[in-house]
Structure formats: structure tokens, C-alpha cells
Amino acid sequence: MKKAELIIDRHFVLSDIDKRLYGSFVEHLGRCVYEGIYQPGHPAADKHGFRQDVAALIRGLDVPVVRYPGGNFVSGYHWEDGVGPKEQRPARPDPAWRVIESNQFGLDEFMDWAKQTGVSPMMAVNLGSRGIEDARNLIEYTNFPGGTYYSDLRKKNGRSAPYDIKLWCLGNEMDGPWQEGHKTADEYGRLAEEAGKSMRMIDPSIETVACGSSHYHMPTFGEWEYTVLSHCYDQVDYISMHQYFDNRRNDSQTFLASSDLMDQFIEAVVSVCDAVRAKKHAAKKIHISFDEWNVWYHSGGQDKEIAPWSQHPHLLEDVYNFEDALLVASSLITLLRHADRVKIACLAQLVNVIAPIMTSDTGAWKQTIYHPFALISNNGRGHVLQTLVKSPVFESSHGRNGISAYIDAVVVENDDENALTLFAVSKHLTEEIELSCDLRQYAGWHVDQHVVLHHEDLKAVNTENAPDTVAPQAGSGCSFEGGRLSVVLGRQSFHMIRLTAEKV
Ligand code: AHR
């Protein structure tokens, strides 16, 4: 049997994990808001129209932060259209997705929903079609206590206390020619600097995210980050990263190696951030907000069939299969392995639109990718240990020097829960691999849980009628004897192994 080894030392801590690594994203796009989190009149909806069946599934993901309202949508959005009496709100064309936005759900509804669902907001401002003044007005509405035009408007709309929103995205994908109000790096860098400054004049306690490149292969990648940060370094805390994966070539082995691309992308962005830091002789480090990531390609054909200017059509409704779930697990492991620099990450998106949760008029169910996210989010809290993985490898165009490891793994320790958790993916499609780890530093601990996600068919999917085709099961073949943890990872599988100690 092939063998792999993990090497850790409990004193070699990479970083505390910022819980916002397990964020998600709600955009006014397709059926994410309407028929997703919000559907007045639906049997599962409460008096506000918030679907409680969906909210229960979201709680199962333990998502601490949700980005809103876009995405490409935000670059043409007038937030004022979505507040106040619903019967007076205008319908508008949304140029980003070529649909009609009714504005029946807006900022106040989102904040009510966020409070009820137990998530905190990550709000994006429109720096595409709009600019500094609108961003400042918005933060006056959300964060100013009262006695001014926009804070009193909030009160008039029935929300007396300020929302106190702490995390703000300065636009979305401003490097992309598809974006309304697309800008050069110099134009955007200056605008982000001035918008961030103006917003902080209203509320100095906020954190801001500048737009990085829309993806790794943008021709302006690298230069964009360098120029933007050279302008706005002092006014921002994070730079964004976005990355979507696909298996259009139906080459599953290479597809599963896509997390190597994420790894290289993060390293490259960190290098650029630190180059600007060096140039500026700055003490402050810029961290990463990986605020869009997922698999996205299944729905491409069906989206082309959708006629423009309808309301909340079935856009970007990818039906995820088992190999997608494995890649989502590997991606989260990659994010954890960079937890010293990646502080925020958002699985794009949350419901119906490239999402872990799907809805119909009759129910809500978990897609395959729900499971690795839920397992890692619920158990991957605490601090990350530097995890060296000695693994058999395979040739892949996505790996460094054309080589990728069959095993992705990371170890997380949680002092509050006295727990040590190993997350591991085996990308081997035909053979088992025995993984072992010297854990003599954890003498007296025991294996409390071993959960496996596996399916014989990489293309297996969950549907409303068969929602548990791909679901976690109890694992077997894991032992912890003489200070050595050993587990046999079956072909194409994701594992969570949790060791605990009695509290003293
Ligand atoms: O998440 C879907 C879209 O992908 C977002 O609107 C945009 O920011 C990205 O290109």
C-alpha cells in the first residue's frame, strides 16, 4: 500500500484561525435572495419572508460572515432603492446580470435576516457606477447613531439603533472589463484610497477590503495589486482574491489538483502585498480576503438559454457532484494552510447560485459541497499547526514543477475544546494510501470522531428527491497506538479525524 506521512509539532503554530475564513456570499443574482433566503408566502417562510428551512441549513454551515449585495450586481446598485416602504421601491434593470431587480429585499431586510440567522455582514459599496459620496452616505445610514439625514432615514425606516457594520468591500472586481465602471489600476487605487478615507471619517473603526484581481489569469494580475496597494495601502486592511475552478475537460485528476493553483495564487498575492510593504517601509501587513471561491462551470450552458430582463431566473445553478466536494475540501485545507495571511474567505455563494444549499417551492437540500464545508467550518476553529505532508505525487499541469501531491492535509488544535483535528483529502482515484503521524505530544488523547466523505462515483450528485446520495459516514481503519496515528485513506475520499483529551 502507498504511504504518506504528516509531520507536526504542537509548538509550531502557524496562526490563530480567523473564524471569518468560513464566510459566504449572498448576491442579488438569480435565486440567491429571492426564492433562496427570502420567499414571502412560502410555507417555510416566517412573517418577514425569511425561509426558515434555508436558515436551518445555513446554521449547519456555521457561517460567521456573509458578503452582500454583490458581486457584479453592486457595481450598478443604488442601495437607496432597497430601503423604505416596499410599495414605493422602484424596479430597475440590473445591467450585470441582465435581469429586473424589484428591490423588495434590500439593506434593512438583509440586516434583519443576518441578525436572525446569526451572521455578521460584509457590505460592498458601489465604486463602479457611483463613488465616494454614495459610499459615505451608505455608511452614514448604517453606522451613524442619529441626528443626520441618512441616519434619521434609517430610523424613519424603523431601525433606531445603528447597524455598526465593521467590514466593507471597496467595490467588486474593478479590474474586469465586464464590470460596470471598470477602471485602470491607478484610477481604482486612488478611488479606493479616497473612498476608504471618506468612510473612515464617518466611522474610524471599520475595516476595508480593496479589490484585487478577478482571477489568477487576468493579464493585469500582479501589476494590478502592486499599483492599487501603492495608492491605498494606508486606507485598507485586506486585498481581495477571487478564484473559480472547473472540470470542463473532464480530467478529474487534474481538476482535483486545482487547489495547487489556489496555493500558488495566495503565495503570489502575499508576495506583492509584502513588496508594497517593503517599498513603503510600512509596519502594517495587508491580509487577504478570499471573498469569492468555489467550483463554477456546470450551469454555463443552461444560463445561455435564459431570456434577459426576467426576475430572479435560475442563473448559475450548478449541481455539484462528489469530485466538486473533494475540491472544496482541498480548497478549505489550502486556506487553512495560509491562515497567517488569509483572514476572510467567502464560499460563493450561499443559496441556489453556485451554492451549497438549493431550494425549490417544496423544499431545501444540501448539495455535495455542503458537507466538507460544514465539517471543516464546525471543527476547524482554534489555531493551525504547521503541517508538513510527505505524500506520493502525480503529474499535473496545476502543480509546482508539474507535480501535485495525492494527499492534502492540515492539522488544527483547539485549546478551548481540547481537540486536535486532522482534515485530509486523498486524490488518488484507484488506490488506498496509509497516512500516519507521530503524535507522541498528545499522549493520553484518543480518537473521538472519524468522519469520511466518499462515493464510488465522482459524478454522483444530491437532488431534492435523493438528497443524501453523497453524505458523511462514520470512518473506519483509524488507530492511535504508541503515540502514532494511522489511518487508511480510501481512494477519492475526504476525512476528518478528531482527537480529544479529558479536560483537567
Ligand atoms: O459569484 C458570481 C460572480 O462572479 C460575482 O458576481 C462576480 O464578482 C464574479 O465574477
Short mmCIF file of C-alpha atoms and ligand atoms in Angstrom, two decimals:
data_model
loop_
_atom_site.label_atom_id
_atom_site.label_comp_id
_atom_site.label_asym_id
_atom_site.label_seq_id
_atom_site.Cartn_x
_atom_site.Cartn_y
_atom_site.Cartn_z
CA MET A 1 0.00 0.00 0.00
CA LYS A 2 1.23 3.54 -0.74
CA LYS A 3 2.24 5.52 2.35
CA ALA A 4 2.11 9.18 3.34
CA GLU A 5 3.30 10.93 6.49
CA LEU A 6 2.28 14.08 8.32
CA ILE A 7 4.81 15.90 10.47
CA ILE A 8 3.64 18.37 13.09
CA ASP A 9 4.88 19.79 16.37
CA ARG A 10 2.30 21.25 18.71
CA HIS A 11 4.60 24.21 19.44
CA PHE A 12 4.93 25.10 15.76
CA VAL A 13 1.78 27.16 15.44
CA LEU A 14 1.20 28.78 12.05
CA SER A 15 -1.61 31.09 13.15
CA ASP A 16 -4.84 31.51 15.01
CA ILE A 17 -7.75 30.86 12.67
CA ASP A 18 -9.91 33.88 11.97
CA LYS A 19 -13.41 32.40 12.00
CA ARG A 20 -14.28 34.62 9.03
CA LEU A 21 -12.34 32.10 6.91
CA TYR A 22 -15.68 30.26 6.82
CA GLY A 23 -17.68 33.11 5.30
CA SER A 24 -20.11 33.01 2.41
CA PHE A 25 -21.76 35.35 -0.05
CA VAL A 26 -25.30 36.49 -0.90
CA GLU A 27 -25.61 38.45 -4.15
CA HIS A 28 -28.71 39.79 -5.84
CA LEU A 29 -28.25 37.20 -8.56
CA GLY A 30 -30.62 34.53 -9.82
CA ARG A 31 -32.46 32.89 -6.93
CA CYS A 32 -29.95 33.57 -4.17
CA VAL A 33 -32.03 36.26 -2.45
CA TYR A 34 -35.48 35.77 -3.99
CA GLU A 35 -36.64 32.13 -3.63
CA GLY A 36 -33.41 31.48 -1.71
CA ILE A 37 -33.18 33.22 1.64
CA TYR A 38 -36.36 35.26 1.04
CA GLN A 39 -39.68 34.00 -0.26
CA PRO A 40 -42.75 35.65 1.30
CA GLY A 41 -45.75 33.32 1.26
CA HIS A 42 -43.66 30.14 1.17
CA PRO A 43 -44.85 27.63 3.82
CA ALA A 44 -41.38 27.63 5.42
CA ALA A 45 -41.12 31.44 5.46
CA ASP A 46 -41.63 33.47 8.65
CA LYS A 47 -43.58 36.73 8.85
CA HIS A 48 -40.62 38.60 7.30
CA GLY A 49 -40.50 36.21 4.35
CA PHE A 50 -37.25 34.59 5.52
CA ARG A 51 -37.18 30.89 4.70
CA GLN A 52 -36.59 29.00 7.92
CA ASP A 53 -35.75 25.71 6.20
CA VAL A 54 -32.89 27.54 4.45
CA ALA A 55 -31.84 29.35 7.64
CA ALA A 56 -31.57 25.98 9.45
CA LEU A 57 -29.25 24.65 6.73
CA ILE A 58 -27.17 27.84 6.86
CA ARG A 59 -26.77 27.44 10.63
CA GLY A 60 -25.45 23.93 9.97
CA LEU A 61 -22.61 25.51 7.97
CA ASP A 62 -21.72 27.76 10.92
CA VAL A 63 -21.05 30.70 8.58
CA PRO A 64 -19.89 33.70 10.64
CA VAL A 65 -19.88 36.39 7.92
CA VAL A 66 -21.83 36.95 4.69
CA ARG A 67 -20.79 39.31 1.90
CA TYR A 68 -23.64 41.36 0.35
CA PRO A 69 -25.11 42.61 -2.07
CA GLY A 70 -22.56 41.69 -4.80
CA GLY A 71 -20.58 40.75 -6.78
CA ASN A 72 -21.06 42.29 -10.18
CA PHE A 73 -24.52 43.42 -9.07
CA VAL A 74 -23.13 46.02 -6.68
CA SER A 75 -21.40 47.98 -9.47
CA GLY A 76 -24.72 49.36 -10.72
CA TYR A 77 -26.68 49.29 -7.47
CA HIS A 78 -28.47 52.18 -5.76
CA TRP A 79 -28.82 50.99 -2.17
CA GLU A 80 -31.43 53.71 -1.56
CA ASP A 81 -33.81 51.87 -3.94
CA GLY A 82 -33.96 48.98 -1.46
CA VAL A 83 -34.97 50.85 1.71
CA GLY A 84 -38.24 52.39 2.87
CA PRO A 85 -41.84 51.32 2.18
CA LYS A 86 -41.78 48.37 -0.22
CA GLU A 87 -44.64 49.67 -2.36
CA GLN A 88 -42.61 52.78 -3.14
CA ARG A 89 -39.43 50.97 -4.16
CA PRO A 90 -38.57 51.18 -7.87
CA ALA A 91 -37.87 48.18 -10.09
CA ARG A 92 -34.62 48.69 -12.03
CA PRO A 93 -32.71 46.89 -14.76
CA ASP A 94 -29.63 45.16 -13.33
CA PRO A 95 -27.06 45.53 -16.12
CA ALA A 96 -24.63 43.00 -14.61
CA TRP A 97 -26.95 40.00 -14.95
CA ARG A 98 -29.47 41.50 -17.42
CA VAL A 99 -32.43 40.94 -15.11
CA ILE A 100 -35.01 43.14 -13.39
CA GLU A 101 -34.34 43.91 -9.73
CA SER A 102 -37.59 44.52 -7.84
CA ASN A 103 -35.84 45.95 -4.74
CA GLN A 104 -38.36 44.21 -2.50
CA PHE A 105 -35.38 42.95 -0.50
CA GLY A 106 -32.73 45.48 0.42
CA LEU A 107 -30.29 46.60 3.08
CA ASP A 108 -32.74 46.63 6.02
CA GLU A 109 -34.13 43.20 5.15
CA PHE A 110 -30.59 41.85 4.78
CA MET A 111 -29.62 43.17 8.20
CA ASP A 112 -32.78 41.71 9.78
CA TRP A 113 -32.04 38.38 8.11
CA ALA A 114 -28.37 38.47 9.17
CA LYS A 115 -29.32 39.10 12.78
CA GLN A 116 -31.90 36.33 12.78
CA THR A 117 -29.53 33.88 11.08
CA GLY A 118 -26.60 34.73 13.35
CA VAL A 119 -24.19 36.02 10.69
CA SER A 120 -22.35 39.32 10.53
CA PRO A 121 -22.39 41.46 7.38
CA MET A 122 -19.57 42.18 4.95
CA MET A 123 -21.01 45.08 2.97
CA ALA A 124 -19.86 46.10 -0.50
CA VAL A 125 -20.11 49.67 -1.80
CA ASN A 126 -20.66 50.57 -5.44
CA LEU A 127 -17.43 52.02 -6.85
CA GLY A 128 -18.46 51.17 -10.41
CA SER A 129 -21.28 53.46 -11.49
CA ARG A 130 -21.05 55.50 -8.26
CA GLY A 131 -18.34 56.81 -5.96
CA ILE A 132 -17.13 58.37 -2.75
CA GLU A 133 -20.21 60.35 -1.76
CA ASP A 134 -22.58 57.39 -2.13
CA ALA A 135 -20.23 55.19 -0.10
CA ARG A 136 -20.13 57.82 2.63
CA ASN A 137 -23.92 58.21 2.59
CA LEU A 138 -24.32 54.46 2.93
CA ILE A 139 -22.09 54.25 5.99
CA GLU A 140 -23.92 57.23 7.46
CA TYR A 141 -27.15 55.23 7.05
CA THR A 142 -25.73 52.04 8.57
CA ASN A 143 -23.32 53.26 11.28
CA PHE A 144 -24.18 56.82 12.33
CA PRO A 145 -26.19 56.96 15.57
CA GLY A 146 -28.70 59.66 14.50
CA GLY A 147 -29.39 63.35 14.01
CA THR A 148 -28.27 63.41 10.36
CA TYR A 149 -30.16 62.93 7.09
CA TYR A 150 -29.26 59.29 6.37
CA SER A 151 -29.15 58.07 9.97
CA ASP A 152 -32.58 59.61 10.53
CA LEU A 153 -33.79 57.97 7.34
CA ARG A 154 -32.75 54.62 8.86
CA LYS A 155 -34.72 55.49 11.98
CA LYS A 156 -37.72 56.51 9.88
CA ASN A 157 -37.45 53.08 8.26
CA GLY A 158 -37.90 51.51 11.69
CA ARG A 159 -34.29 50.75 12.66
CA SER A 160 -33.40 53.05 15.56
CA ALA A 161 -30.04 51.52 16.51
CA PRO A 162 -27.14 51.80 14.06
CA TYR A 163 -26.11 48.55 12.38
CA ASP A 164 -22.46 49.22 13.17
CA ILE A 165 -21.19 47.32 10.10
CA LYS A 166 -17.46 46.73 10.56
CA LEU A 167 -16.32 45.13 7.30
CA TRP A 168 -16.56 46.90 3.92
CA CYS A 169 -15.58 45.91 0.36
CA LEU A 170 -14.50 48.88 -1.75
CA GLY A 171 -16.25 47.81 -4.96
CA ASN A 172 -16.08 44.49 -6.80
CA GLU A 173 -13.69 43.14 -9.46
CA MET A 174 -12.82 46.61 -10.70
CA ASP A 175 -10.04 45.15 -12.90
CA GLY A 176 -12.61 43.30 -15.04
CA PRO A 177 -13.67 44.81 -18.39
CA TRP A 178 -17.12 43.20 -17.79
CA GLN A 179 -17.58 45.31 -14.67
CA GLU A 180 -19.75 48.42 -14.85
CA GLY A 181 -17.36 51.30 -14.15
CA HIS A 182 -14.26 49.15 -14.84
CA LYS A 183 -11.10 51.12 -14.04
CA THR A 184 -7.38 51.08 -14.55
CA ALA A 185 -5.28 50.17 -11.51
CA ASP A 186 -4.29 53.82 -10.99
CA GLU A 187 -7.89 55.02 -11.27
CA TYR A 188 -9.18 52.38 -8.89
CA GLY A 189 -6.27 52.66 -6.44
CA ARG A 190 -6.90 56.37 -6.00
CA LEU A 191 -10.66 55.88 -5.72
CA ALA A 192 -10.26 53.12 -3.13
CA GLU A 193 -7.92 55.34 -1.15
CA GLU A 194 -10.33 58.26 -1.15
CA ALA A 195 -13.48 56.18 -0.59
CA GLY A 196 -11.83 54.31 2.29
CA LYS A 197 -10.66 57.62 3.77
CA SER A 198 -14.07 59.21 3.49
CA MET A 199 -15.84 56.20 5.02
CA ARG A 200 -13.35 56.15 7.89
CA MET A 201 -14.01 59.83 8.51
CA ILE A 202 -17.57 58.79 9.37
CA ASP A 203 -16.57 55.62 11.27
CA PRO A 204 -12.85 55.13 12.02
CA SER A 205 -13.49 51.66 13.46
CA ILE A 206 -14.26 49.96 10.13
CA GLU A 207 -12.07 47.53 8.17
CA THR A 208 -11.87 47.80 4.39
CA VAL A 209 -11.08 45.43 1.53
CA ALA A 210 -9.55 46.66 -1.74
CA CYS A 211 -10.31 44.78 -4.96
CA GLY A 212 -7.51 42.52 -6.10
CA SER A 213 -7.54 40.74 -9.43
CA SER A 214 -10.69 38.91 -10.52
CA HIS A 215 -8.63 35.80 -11.05
CA TYR A 216 -5.07 34.49 -11.29
CA HIS A 217 -5.00 34.57 -15.10
CA MET A 218 -6.04 38.20 -15.55
CA PRO A 219 -3.42 39.83 -17.81
CA THR A 220 -3.07 42.63 -15.27
CA PHE A 221 -2.59 40.29 -12.28
CA GLY A 222 0.32 41.30 -10.05
CA GLU A 223 0.75 44.74 -11.57
CA TRP A 224 -2.86 45.47 -10.53
CA GLU A 225 -2.28 44.56 -6.87
CA TYR A 226 1.03 46.45 -6.77
CA THR A 227 -0.39 49.65 -8.24
CA VAL A 228 -3.67 49.57 -6.28
CA LEU A 229 -1.93 48.98 -2.95
CA SER A 230 0.71 51.59 -3.73
CA HIS A 231 -2.15 54.09 -3.72
CA CYS A 232 -4.44 52.87 -0.96
CA TYR A 233 -2.16 50.93 1.44
CA ASP A 234 -2.90 53.19 4.41
CA GLN A 235 -6.67 53.08 3.91
CA VAL A 236 -7.22 49.33 3.51
CA ASP A 237 -6.71 46.23 5.63
CA TYR A 238 -7.26 43.48 3.07
CA ILE A 239 -6.88 42.81 -0.64
CA SER A 240 -9.48 40.55 -2.25
CA MET A 241 -8.86 37.34 -4.18
CA HIS A 242 -11.42 35.53 -6.36
CA GLN A 243 -11.00 32.08 -7.91
CA TYR A 244 -13.39 29.59 -9.53
CA PHE A 245 -12.47 26.09 -10.65
CA ASP A 246 -13.85 23.94 -13.46
CA ASN A 247 -13.53 20.48 -14.92
CA ARG A 248 -14.61 21.36 -18.46
CA ARG A 249 -12.03 18.97 -19.87
CA ASN A 250 -13.41 16.14 -17.74
CA ASP A 251 -9.95 15.34 -16.39
CA SER A 252 -10.75 14.59 -12.75
CA GLN A 253 -7.15 14.02 -11.63
CA THR A 254 -6.06 17.45 -12.90
CA PHE A 255 -9.26 19.04 -11.59
CA LEU A 256 -8.54 17.77 -8.08
CA ALA A 257 -5.09 19.37 -8.30
CA SER A 258 -6.73 22.81 -8.72
CA SER A 259 -6.15 23.58 -5.04
CA ASP A 260 -2.45 23.83 -6.00
CA LEU A 261 -3.41 26.81 -8.17
CA MET A 262 -5.12 28.39 -5.17
CA ASP A 263 -1.96 27.82 -3.15
CA GLN A 264 0.27 29.45 -5.78
CA PHE A 265 -2.19 32.33 -6.23
CA ILE A 266 -2.16 33.08 -2.47
CA GLU A 267 1.64 32.98 -2.35
CA ALA A 268 1.85 35.36 -5.28
CA VAL A 269 -0.58 37.88 -3.77
CA VAL A 270 1.22 37.74 -0.41
CA SER A 271 4.50 38.48 -2.24
CA VAL A 272 3.03 41.55 -3.92
CA CYS A 273 1.49 42.82 -0.65
CA ASP A 274 4.86 42.46 1.04
CA ALA A 275 6.69 44.14 -1.85
CA VAL A 276 4.49 47.21 -1.41
CA ARG A 277 5.01 46.99 2.36
CA ALA A 278 8.78 46.99 1.86
CA LYS A 279 8.65 49.89 -0.58
CA LYS A 280 6.62 51.92 1.90
CA HIS A 281 8.68 50.89 4.95
CA ALA A 282 5.30 50.06 6.50
CA ALA A 283 4.83 48.19 9.76
CA LYS A 284 1.32 47.18 8.80
CA LYS A 285 0.73 43.99 6.79
CA ILE A 286 -2.08 43.70 4.26
CA HIS A 287 -4.05 40.48 4.73
CA ILE A 288 -6.15 38.55 2.26
CA SER A 289 -9.90 38.44 1.90
CA PHE A 290 -10.50 35.47 -0.44
CA ASP A 291 -14.05 36.67 -0.84
CA GLU A 292 -15.16 34.54 -3.81
CA TRP A 293 -14.12 30.93 -4.33
CA ASN A 294 -15.85 27.76 -5.49
CA VAL A 295 -16.33 25.40 -8.42
CA TRP A 296 -18.32 27.11 -11.20
CA TYR A 297 -18.97 25.70 -14.65
CA HIS A 298 -21.84 23.20 -14.62
CA SER A 299 -24.53 25.81 -15.31
CA GLY A 300 -22.78 27.56 -18.22
CA GLY A 301 -24.88 26.00 -21.00
CA GLN A 302 -28.22 26.37 -19.28
CA ASP A 303 -27.54 30.04 -18.41
CA LYS A 304 -27.21 30.87 -22.12
CA GLU A 305 -30.85 29.81 -22.60
CA ILE A 306 -32.24 32.35 -20.14
CA ALA A 307 -34.05 35.28 -21.74
CA PRO A 308 -32.92 38.72 -20.50
CA TRP A 309 -34.89 41.02 -18.23
CA SER A 310 -36.84 38.48 -16.22
CA GLN A 311 -36.95 38.49 -12.40
CA HIS A 312 -34.73 36.13 -10.39
CA PRO A 313 -34.29 33.44 -13.09
CA HIS A 314 -32.46 30.15 -12.46
CA LEU A 315 -28.95 31.57 -13.08
CA LEU A 316 -25.66 29.89 -12.08
CA GLU A 317 -27.49 26.88 -10.60
CA ASP A 318 -24.58 24.48 -10.65
CA VAL A 319 -25.49 20.99 -9.48
CA TYR A 320 -22.39 19.83 -7.66
CA ASN A 321 -21.00 16.31 -7.78
CA PHE A 322 -18.72 14.34 -5.50
CA GLU A 323 -15.45 15.44 -7.12
CA ASP A 324 -16.51 19.06 -6.55
CA ALA A 325 -16.95 18.25 -2.85
CA LEU A 326 -13.41 16.84 -2.73
CA LEU A 327 -12.04 20.01 -4.31
CA VAL A 328 -13.99 22.20 -1.87
CA ALA A 329 -12.40 20.20 0.98
CA SER A 330 -8.93 20.66 -0.56
CA SER A 331 -9.58 24.38 -1.05
CA LEU A 332 -10.52 24.84 2.61
CA ILE A 333 -7.41 22.90 3.64
CA THR A 334 -5.38 25.27 1.43
CA LEU A 335 -6.99 28.33 3.01
CA LEU A 336 -6.23 26.95 6.48
CA ARG A 337 -2.61 26.31 5.48
CA HIS A 338 -2.42 30.07 4.76
CA ALA A 339 -4.34 31.21 7.83
CA ASP A 340 -1.49 33.53 8.78
CA ARG A 341 -2.38 35.75 5.80
CA VAL A 342 -5.89 34.72 4.70
CA LYS A 343 -8.22 36.12 7.35
CA ILE A 344 -11.50 36.21 5.44
CA ALA A 345 -12.84 33.85 2.77
CA CYS A 346 -16.31 33.56 1.27
CA LEU A 347 -17.66 30.46 -0.42
CA ALA A 348 -19.50 31.92 -3.41
CA GLN A 349 -22.38 31.75 -2.99
CA LEU A 350 -24.75 30.61 -0.22
CA VAL A 351 -28.08 29.55 -1.74
CA ASN A 352 -29.08 28.39 -5.27
CA VAL A 353 -26.37 30.38 -7.09
CA ILE A 354 -23.19 28.21 -7.23
CA ALA A 355 -24.18 27.24 -3.73
CA PRO A 356 -24.07 24.52 -1.07
CA ILE A 357 -27.83 24.90 -0.48
CA MET A 358 -30.57 24.52 -3.09
CA THR A 359 -34.26 25.34 -2.84
CA SER A 360 -37.46 24.63 -4.67
CA ASP A 361 -41.02 25.60 -3.84
CA THR A 362 -41.28 22.29 -1.98
CA GLY A 363 -38.03 22.11 -0.04
CA ALA A 364 -34.37 22.87 0.58
CA TRP A 365 -31.48 20.41 0.43
CA LYS A 366 -27.72 20.07 0.80
CA GLN A 367 -25.54 19.86 -2.27
CA THR A 368 -22.43 17.65 -2.12
CA ILE A 369 -20.17 20.62 -1.34
CA TYR A 370 -22.22 21.42 1.78
CA HIS A 371 -20.65 18.53 3.65
CA PRO A 372 -16.90 19.30 3.56
CA PHE A 373 -17.69 22.95 4.27
CA ALA A 374 -19.85 22.09 7.29
CA LEU A 375 -17.36 19.59 8.67
CA ILE A 376 -14.37 21.92 8.36
CA SER A 377 -16.22 25.06 9.46
CA ASN A 378 -17.67 23.40 12.55
CA ASN A 379 -14.45 21.69 13.59
CA GLY A 380 -11.68 23.86 12.14
CA ARG A 381 -11.56 26.51 14.84
CA GLY A 382 -8.60 27.38 17.07
CA HIS A 383 -5.11 27.53 15.62
CA VAL A 384 -3.42 25.86 12.67
CA LEU A 385 -0.28 23.82 13.18
CA GLN A 386 2.41 23.93 10.52
CA THR A 387 1.70 20.68 8.74
CA LEU A 388 4.34 19.04 6.59
CA VAL A 389 2.87 16.43 4.24
CA LYS A 390 5.12 13.77 2.72
CA SER A 391 2.89 12.28 0.07
CA PRO A 392 3.11 10.24 -3.11
CA VAL A 393 2.70 12.53 -6.12
CA PHE A 394 1.27 12.59 -9.63
CA GLU A 395 2.00 14.62 -12.74
CA SER A 396 -0.32 17.58 -13.15
CA SER A 397 -0.23 20.84 -15.06
CA HIS A 398 -1.60 22.61 -11.94
CA GLY A 399 1.21 21.56 -9.60
CA ARG A 400 4.55 23.22 -8.94
CA ASN A 401 7.08 21.85 -11.45
CA GLY A 402 4.28 19.75 -12.93
CA ILE A 403 3.86 17.67 -9.75
CA SER A 404 0.90 17.51 -7.32
CA ALA A 405 0.53 15.57 -4.07
CA TYR A 406 -2.14 12.89 -3.73
CA ILE A 407 -2.73 13.96 -0.13
CA ASP A 408 -3.84 17.41 1.03
CA ALA A 409 -3.88 17.73 4.81
CA VAL A 410 -3.82 20.18 7.70
CA VAL A 411 -3.98 19.87 11.48
CA VAL A 412 -5.88 22.28 13.72
CA GLU A 413 -5.76 22.46 17.51
CA ASN A 414 -8.50 23.93 19.65
CA ASP A 415 -7.43 24.67 23.24
CA ASP A 416 -10.97 25.56 24.38
CA GLU A 417 -12.27 22.16 23.32
CA ASN A 418 -9.09 20.17 24.00
CA ALA A 419 -9.31 18.90 20.46
CA LEU A 420 -6.83 18.15 17.70
CA THR A 421 -8.42 17.78 14.26
CA LEU A 422 -6.90 16.42 11.09
CA PHE A 423 -8.52 17.19 7.75
CA ALA A 424 -7.21 15.14 4.82
CA VAL A 425 -8.17 14.55 1.20
CA SER A 426 -6.89 11.65 -0.84
CA LYS A 427 -6.95 12.49 -4.55
CA HIS A 428 -5.82 9.03 -5.56
CA LEU A 429 -8.54 7.66 -7.85
CA THR A 430 -7.65 3.97 -7.69
CA GLU A 431 -5.57 3.10 -4.62
CA GLU A 432 -5.70 3.39 -0.84
CA ILE A 433 -2.95 5.35 0.93
CA GLU A 434 -1.90 4.77 4.54
CA LEU A 435 -1.40 8.10 6.31
CA SER A 436 0.42 8.24 9.63
CA CYS A 437 1.59 10.90 12.06
CA ASP A 438 3.80 10.93 15.14
CA LEU A 439 1.57 12.34 17.90
CA ARG A 440 3.58 11.44 20.99
CA GLN A 441 3.00 15.01 22.22
CA TYR A 442 -0.66 14.03 22.60
CA ALA A 443 -0.14 11.04 24.88
CA GLY A 444 -3.38 10.12 26.64
CA TRP A 445 -5.60 11.60 23.92
CA HIS A 446 -7.98 9.39 21.98
CA VAL A 447 -9.74 9.34 18.62
CA ASP A 448 -13.15 10.80 19.30
CA GLN A 449 -14.51 11.04 15.77
CA HIS A 450 -13.60 9.81 12.31
CA VAL A 451 -15.89 11.05 9.56
CA VAL A 452 -15.49 10.18 5.88
CA LEU A 453 -16.95 11.64 2.72
CA HIS A 454 -16.67 9.14 -0.12
CA HIS A 455 -18.63 7.97 -3.13
CA GLU A 456 -17.63 5.37 -5.68
CA ASP A 457 -18.83 7.69 -8.47
CA LEU A 458 -17.03 11.03 -8.79
CA LYS A 459 -20.05 12.37 -10.68
CA ALA A 460 -22.66 11.46 -8.02
CA VAL A 461 -24.95 14.36 -7.09
CA ASN A 462 -27.56 15.19 -4.45
CA THR A 463 -31.04 16.18 -5.60
CA GLU A 464 -34.27 17.15 -3.90
CA ASN A 465 -35.53 13.55 -4.27
CA ALA A 466 -32.20 11.94 -3.33
CA PRO A 467 -30.60 14.49 -1.00
CA ASP A 468 -28.24 12.08 0.78
CA THR A 469 -26.55 10.34 -2.15
CA VAL A 470 -23.31 11.99 -1.10
CA ALA A 471 -23.21 12.38 2.68
CA PRO A 472 -20.71 11.91 5.51
CA GLN A 473 -20.38 8.49 7.11
CA ALA A 474 -18.53 7.12 10.13
CA GLY A 475 -14.98 6.22 9.13
CA SER A 476 -13.07 3.08 9.98
CA GLY A 477 -9.45 1.95 9.92
CA CYS A 478 -8.09 4.71 12.14
CA SER A 479 -5.88 3.86 15.13
CA PHE A 480 -3.86 5.82 17.69
CA GLU A 481 -1.39 3.49 19.37
CA GLY A 482 2.04 4.08 20.88
CA GLY A 483 1.79 7.75 20.02
CA ARG A 484 1.30 7.12 16.28
CA LEU A 485 -1.91 7.99 14.47
CA SER A 486 -2.55 5.81 11.49
CA VAL A 487 -5.42 5.80 9.02
CA VAL A 488 -6.06 4.17 5.69
CA LEU A 489 -7.45 6.76 3.27
CA GLY A 490 -9.61 5.06 0.71
CA ARG A 491 -9.39 6.20 -2.90
CA GLN A 492 -11.07 9.60 -3.59
CA SER A 493 -12.05 10.44 -0.04
CA PHE A 494 -12.17 13.26 2.50
CA HIS A 495 -11.54 12.55 6.20
CA MET A 496 -11.98 14.41 9.43
CA ILE A 497 -10.28 12.79 12.43
CA ARG A 498 -10.76 14.44 15.79
CA LEU A 499 -8.72 13.57 18.85
CA THR A 500 -9.68 14.83 22.27
CA ALA A 501 -8.30 14.82 25.78
CA GLU A 502 -10.17 14.93 29.05
CA LYS A 503 -10.19 18.48 30.44
CA VAL A 504 -8.04 18.77 33.56
O1 AHR B 1 -20.20 34.97 -7.88
C1 AHR B 1 -20.60 35.24 -9.19
C2 AHR B 1 -19.85 36.40 -9.82
O2 AHR B 1 -18.51 36.03 -10.00
C3 AHR B 1 -19.76 37.67 -9.00
O3 AHR B 1 -20.87 38.49 -9.17
C4 AHR B 1 -18.53 38.32 -9.55
O4 AHR B 1 -17.89 39.13 -8.59
C5 AHR B 1 -17.68 37.17 -10.02
O5 AHR B 1 -17.19 37.37 -11.30
#
